[in-house]
XYZ file of C-alpha atoms in Angstrom:
348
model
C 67.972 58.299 118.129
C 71.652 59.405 118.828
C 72.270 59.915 122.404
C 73.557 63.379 123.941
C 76.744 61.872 124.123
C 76.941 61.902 120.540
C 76.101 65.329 119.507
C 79.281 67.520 119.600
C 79.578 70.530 121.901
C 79.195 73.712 121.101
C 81.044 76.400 122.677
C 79.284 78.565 124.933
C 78.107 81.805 123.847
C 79.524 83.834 126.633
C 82.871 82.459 125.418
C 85.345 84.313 123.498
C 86.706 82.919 119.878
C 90.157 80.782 120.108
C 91.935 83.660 118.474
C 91.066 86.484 121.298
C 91.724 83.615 124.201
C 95.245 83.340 122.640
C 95.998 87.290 122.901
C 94.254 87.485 126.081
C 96.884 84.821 127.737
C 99.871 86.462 125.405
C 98.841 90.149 127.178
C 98.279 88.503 130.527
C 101.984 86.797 130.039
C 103.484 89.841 129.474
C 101.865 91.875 132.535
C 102.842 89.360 134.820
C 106.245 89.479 133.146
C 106.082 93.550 133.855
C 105.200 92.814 137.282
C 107.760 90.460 138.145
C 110.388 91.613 136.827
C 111.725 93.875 139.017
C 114.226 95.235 135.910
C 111.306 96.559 134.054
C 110.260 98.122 136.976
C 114.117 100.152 137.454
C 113.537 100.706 133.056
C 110.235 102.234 134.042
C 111.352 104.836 136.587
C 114.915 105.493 134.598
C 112.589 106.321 131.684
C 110.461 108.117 134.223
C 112.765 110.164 135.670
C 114.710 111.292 132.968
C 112.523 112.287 130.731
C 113.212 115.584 128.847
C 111.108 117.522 126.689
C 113.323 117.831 124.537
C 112.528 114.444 123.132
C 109.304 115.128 122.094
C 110.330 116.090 118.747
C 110.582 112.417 118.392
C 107.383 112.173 118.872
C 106.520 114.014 116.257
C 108.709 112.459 114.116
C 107.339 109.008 115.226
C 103.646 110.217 113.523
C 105.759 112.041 110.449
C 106.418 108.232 109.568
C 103.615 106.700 110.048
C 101.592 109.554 107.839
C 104.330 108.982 104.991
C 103.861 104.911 104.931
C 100.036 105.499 104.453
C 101.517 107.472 101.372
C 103.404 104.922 100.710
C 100.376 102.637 100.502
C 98.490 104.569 98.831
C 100.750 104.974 96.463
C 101.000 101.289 95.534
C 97.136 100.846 95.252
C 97.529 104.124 92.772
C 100.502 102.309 90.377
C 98.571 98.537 90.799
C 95.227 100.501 89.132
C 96.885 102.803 87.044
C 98.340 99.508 85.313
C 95.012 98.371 84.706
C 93.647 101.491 83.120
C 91.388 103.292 86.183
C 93.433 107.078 87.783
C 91.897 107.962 91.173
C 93.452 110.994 92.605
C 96.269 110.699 95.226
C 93.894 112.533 98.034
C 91.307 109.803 97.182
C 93.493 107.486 97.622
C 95.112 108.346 100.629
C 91.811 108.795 102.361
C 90.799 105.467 101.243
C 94.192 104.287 102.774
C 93.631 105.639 105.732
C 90.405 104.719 106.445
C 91.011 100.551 105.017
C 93.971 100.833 107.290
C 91.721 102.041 110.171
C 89.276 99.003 109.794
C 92.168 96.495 109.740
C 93.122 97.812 113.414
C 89.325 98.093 114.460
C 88.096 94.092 113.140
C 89.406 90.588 113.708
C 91.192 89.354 111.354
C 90.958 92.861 110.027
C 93.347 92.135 106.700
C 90.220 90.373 105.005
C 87.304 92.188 105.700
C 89.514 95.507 104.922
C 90.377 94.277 102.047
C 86.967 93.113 100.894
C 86.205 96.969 101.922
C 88.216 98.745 99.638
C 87.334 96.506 96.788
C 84.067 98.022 97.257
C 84.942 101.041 97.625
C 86.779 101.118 93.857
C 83.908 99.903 92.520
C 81.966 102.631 94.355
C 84.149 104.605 91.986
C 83.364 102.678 88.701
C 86.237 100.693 88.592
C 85.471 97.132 87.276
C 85.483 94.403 90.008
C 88.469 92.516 87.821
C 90.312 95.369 88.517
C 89.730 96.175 92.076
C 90.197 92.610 92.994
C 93.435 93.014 91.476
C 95.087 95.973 92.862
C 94.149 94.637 96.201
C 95.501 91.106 95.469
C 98.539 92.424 94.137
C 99.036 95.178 96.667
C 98.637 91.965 99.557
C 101.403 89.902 97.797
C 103.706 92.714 97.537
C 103.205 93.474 101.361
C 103.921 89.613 102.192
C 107.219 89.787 100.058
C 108.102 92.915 101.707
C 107.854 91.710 104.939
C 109.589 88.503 104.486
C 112.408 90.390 102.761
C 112.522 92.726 106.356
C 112.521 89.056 107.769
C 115.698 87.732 106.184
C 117.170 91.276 106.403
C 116.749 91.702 109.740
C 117.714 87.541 110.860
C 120.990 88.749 108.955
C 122.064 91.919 110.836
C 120.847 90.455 114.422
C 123.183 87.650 113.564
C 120.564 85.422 113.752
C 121.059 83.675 110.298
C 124.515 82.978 108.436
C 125.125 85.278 105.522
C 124.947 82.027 103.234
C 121.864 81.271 104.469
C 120.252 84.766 104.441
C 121.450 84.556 100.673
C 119.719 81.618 100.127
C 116.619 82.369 101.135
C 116.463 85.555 99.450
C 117.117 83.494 96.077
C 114.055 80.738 97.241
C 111.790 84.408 98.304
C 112.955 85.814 94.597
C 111.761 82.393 92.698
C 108.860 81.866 95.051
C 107.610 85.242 94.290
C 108.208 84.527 90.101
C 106.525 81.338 90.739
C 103.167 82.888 92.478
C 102.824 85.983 89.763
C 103.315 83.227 86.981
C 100.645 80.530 88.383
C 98.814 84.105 89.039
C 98.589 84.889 85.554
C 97.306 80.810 84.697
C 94.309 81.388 86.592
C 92.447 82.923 83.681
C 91.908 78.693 82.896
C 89.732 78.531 86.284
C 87.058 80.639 84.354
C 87.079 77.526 81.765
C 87.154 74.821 84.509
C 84.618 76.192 86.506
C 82.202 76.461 83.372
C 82.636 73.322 82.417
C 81.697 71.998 86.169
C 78.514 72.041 87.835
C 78.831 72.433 91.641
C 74.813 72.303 92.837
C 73.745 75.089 95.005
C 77.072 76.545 95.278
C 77.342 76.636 91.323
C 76.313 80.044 90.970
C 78.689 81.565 93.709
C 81.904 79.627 92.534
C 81.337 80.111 88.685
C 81.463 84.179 89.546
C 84.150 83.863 91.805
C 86.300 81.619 89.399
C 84.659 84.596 86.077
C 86.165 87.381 88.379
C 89.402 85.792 89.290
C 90.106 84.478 85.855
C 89.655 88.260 84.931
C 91.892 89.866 87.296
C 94.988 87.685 86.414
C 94.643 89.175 83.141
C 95.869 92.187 84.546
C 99.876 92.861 84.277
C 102.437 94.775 86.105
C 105.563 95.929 83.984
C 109.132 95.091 85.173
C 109.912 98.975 85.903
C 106.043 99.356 87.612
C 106.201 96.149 89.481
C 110.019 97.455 91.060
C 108.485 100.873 91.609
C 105.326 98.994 93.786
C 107.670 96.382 95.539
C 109.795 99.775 96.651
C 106.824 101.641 97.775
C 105.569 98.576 99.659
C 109.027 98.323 101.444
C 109.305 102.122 102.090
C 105.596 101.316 103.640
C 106.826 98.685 106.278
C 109.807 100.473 106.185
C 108.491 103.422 107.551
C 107.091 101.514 110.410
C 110.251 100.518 111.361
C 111.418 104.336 111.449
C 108.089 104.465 113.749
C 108.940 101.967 116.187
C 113.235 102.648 115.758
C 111.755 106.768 117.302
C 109.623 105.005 120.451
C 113.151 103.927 121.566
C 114.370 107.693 120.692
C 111.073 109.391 122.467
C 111.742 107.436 125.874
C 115.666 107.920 126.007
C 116.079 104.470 125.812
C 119.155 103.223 123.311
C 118.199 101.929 119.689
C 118.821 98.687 119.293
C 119.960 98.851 115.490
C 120.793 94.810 115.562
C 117.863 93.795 116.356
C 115.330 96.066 115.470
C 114.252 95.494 112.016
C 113.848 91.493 113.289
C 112.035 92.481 115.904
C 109.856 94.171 113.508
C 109.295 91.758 110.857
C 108.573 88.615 113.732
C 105.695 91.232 115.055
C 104.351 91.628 111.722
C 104.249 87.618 110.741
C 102.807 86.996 114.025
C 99.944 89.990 114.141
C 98.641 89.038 110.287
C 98.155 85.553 111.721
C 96.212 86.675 114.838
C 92.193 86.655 114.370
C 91.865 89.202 116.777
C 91.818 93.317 116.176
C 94.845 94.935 115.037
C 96.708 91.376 116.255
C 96.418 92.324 119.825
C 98.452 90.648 121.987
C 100.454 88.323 118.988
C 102.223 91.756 117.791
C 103.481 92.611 121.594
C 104.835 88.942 122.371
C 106.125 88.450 118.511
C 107.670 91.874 119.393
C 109.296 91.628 122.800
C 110.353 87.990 121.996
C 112.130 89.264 119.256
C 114.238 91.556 121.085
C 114.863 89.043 123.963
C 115.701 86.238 121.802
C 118.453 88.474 119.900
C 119.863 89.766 123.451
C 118.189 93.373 123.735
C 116.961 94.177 127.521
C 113.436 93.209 127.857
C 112.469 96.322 129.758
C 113.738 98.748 126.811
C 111.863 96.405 124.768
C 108.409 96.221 126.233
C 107.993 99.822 126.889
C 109.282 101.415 123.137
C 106.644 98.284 122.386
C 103.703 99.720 123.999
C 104.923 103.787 122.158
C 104.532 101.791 119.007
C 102.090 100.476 119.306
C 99.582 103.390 121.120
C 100.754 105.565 118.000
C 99.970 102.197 114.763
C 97.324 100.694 116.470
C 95.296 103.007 118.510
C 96.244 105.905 116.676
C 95.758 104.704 113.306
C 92.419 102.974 114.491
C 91.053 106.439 115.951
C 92.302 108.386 112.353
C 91.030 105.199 110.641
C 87.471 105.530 112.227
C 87.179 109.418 111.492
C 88.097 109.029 107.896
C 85.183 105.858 107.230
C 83.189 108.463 109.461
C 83.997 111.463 106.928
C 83.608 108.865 103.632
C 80.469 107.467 104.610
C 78.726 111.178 105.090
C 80.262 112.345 101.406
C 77.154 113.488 99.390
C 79.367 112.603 96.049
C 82.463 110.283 95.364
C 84.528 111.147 92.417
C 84.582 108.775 90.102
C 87.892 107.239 88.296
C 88.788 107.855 84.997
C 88.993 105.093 83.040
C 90.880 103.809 80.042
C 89.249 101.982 77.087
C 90.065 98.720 78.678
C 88.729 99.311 82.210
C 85.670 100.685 80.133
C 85.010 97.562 78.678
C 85.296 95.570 81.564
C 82.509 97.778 82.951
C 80.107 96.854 80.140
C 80.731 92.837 80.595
């Protein structure tokens, strides 16, 4: 009989996950950074006390840009499922947008169970799970490429990386990209594999998951559709930037052009690896480290910081919650129309 010595320990209930411990200490760091720092504290009241209203058309044009990159989004998921034969309407789409960017601000680790959400939410629409699984797949590796290009871009004009080397990279992001749309494409062999394998109680679940896959790599983006999606997804992050490049303009503060789109992109990397909501805490250290680390005041930083991010991640999560609210009382959801080969991936 093993001894309680042996048996591992489990983590008390009352405890919170790894993930929300980590952006707990990251938020407490940078309150006790606000505290201390008695420069923060001079930004604060400068801010403060020079305030105009005259800056609150800023404001406005803060949310103006945030709106347009959930167009943006939307867009791509329209283009990635046009290209596979299913047309949902842009309204539809932007609702659905809206609402799957909502949850991702609202869950932990919200990029997965969003985008399990609006896969069911196309085929809620009769579009063939192939199909759904693909626009979302493809929509997710145009977003990563997109914000690694910001990356590089933005290491480049902060000075951060050597021309040559920004180069470089861009050429290993280009044939990285080729390489993941080509082994993409191969995965239509799992189906075989998988067939071929038995796997005991998990047989079922993997031989539908490796069907489904196999399926959606089928699907195909042209060289003139797959440029317009990657430029959608970059005017969608781009518009971000626009968002958080306006906090600076909204509290007076001077834009710091060098550094901003790094800034940016480091926030980005670091929130879609946080397992906490709307990458609480990560996005606000990845943020302000940024800045600091490529010589902008830390004071300017932190508080344009916390504008952006009331407006993307409260905001959004509060617009996000009304739409699922307003899609989950619809009496009737339009249906896509289909072409013949969506059609007959419906009857498989």
């Amino acid at each position: 009989m093993a001894s309680s010595k042996d048996q591992p320990r489990r983590r008390p209930a009352w405890l919170p996950s790894p993930g929300i411990l980590v952006g707990a200490l990251v938020l407490a760091g940078l309150v006790v950074l606000v505290v201390r720092e008695q420069s923060i504290w001079h930004q604060v009241d400068s801010v403060v006390t020079h305030f105009r209203i005259t800056r609150l058309p800023w404001l406005a044009l803060a949310l103006g840009a945030e709106a347009a990159s959930f167009v943006c989004y939307a867009l791509v998921q329209r283009a990635l499922l046009a290209d596979g034969g299913a047309e949902l309407s842009r309204l539809d789409m932007i609702k659905l947008a809206v609402a799957a960017t909502g949850l991702t601000n609202l869950l932990p680790g919200g990029t997965a169970p969003a985008s399990g959400w609006l896969v069911a939410q196309y085929r809620k629409r009769g579009i063939p799970m192939p199909l759904a699984l693909w626009a979302v797949l493809a929509g997710g590796f145009a977003a990563t490429v997109s914000v690694l290009t910001l990356t590089l871009l933005g290491a480049a004009i902060a000075d951060l990386l050597p021309i040559w080397a920004a180069a470089l990279c861009a050429v290993a992001l280009a044939a990285g990209g080729v390489a993941v749309v080509a082994g993409f494409h191969q995965l239509r062999t799992l189906r075989a594999w998988t067939d071929r394998h038995h796997f005991g109680p998990f047989n079922r679940v993997l031989t539908e998951a490796g069907k489904r896959v196999g399926e959606a790599s089928t699907f195909r983006a042209g060289s003139a559709s797959g440029t317009r999606i990657l430029a959608l997804s970059l005017g969608n992050w781009g518009l971000d930037v626009a968002c958080l490049i306006t906090a600076f303009a909204v509290l007076g503060l001077p834009v710091p052009w060098r550094t901003v789109v790094f800034a940016y992109a480091v926030a980005q990397v670091a929130g879609s690896l946080a397992p906490v909501p709307g990458g609480i805490g990560f996005v606000e250290g990845g943020m302000v480290g940024a800045f600091a680390l490529a010589g902008t005041p830390v004071g300017g930083a932190i508080l344009a910081t916390v504008v952006y991010r009331v407006i993307t991640t409260l905001g959004v999560a509060g617009l996000g919650s009304l739409m699922l609210l307003h899609l989950s009382r619809q009496k009737r959801t339009r249906h896509a129309r289909l072409s013949g080969k969506a059609k007959a991936l419906t009857k498989q």
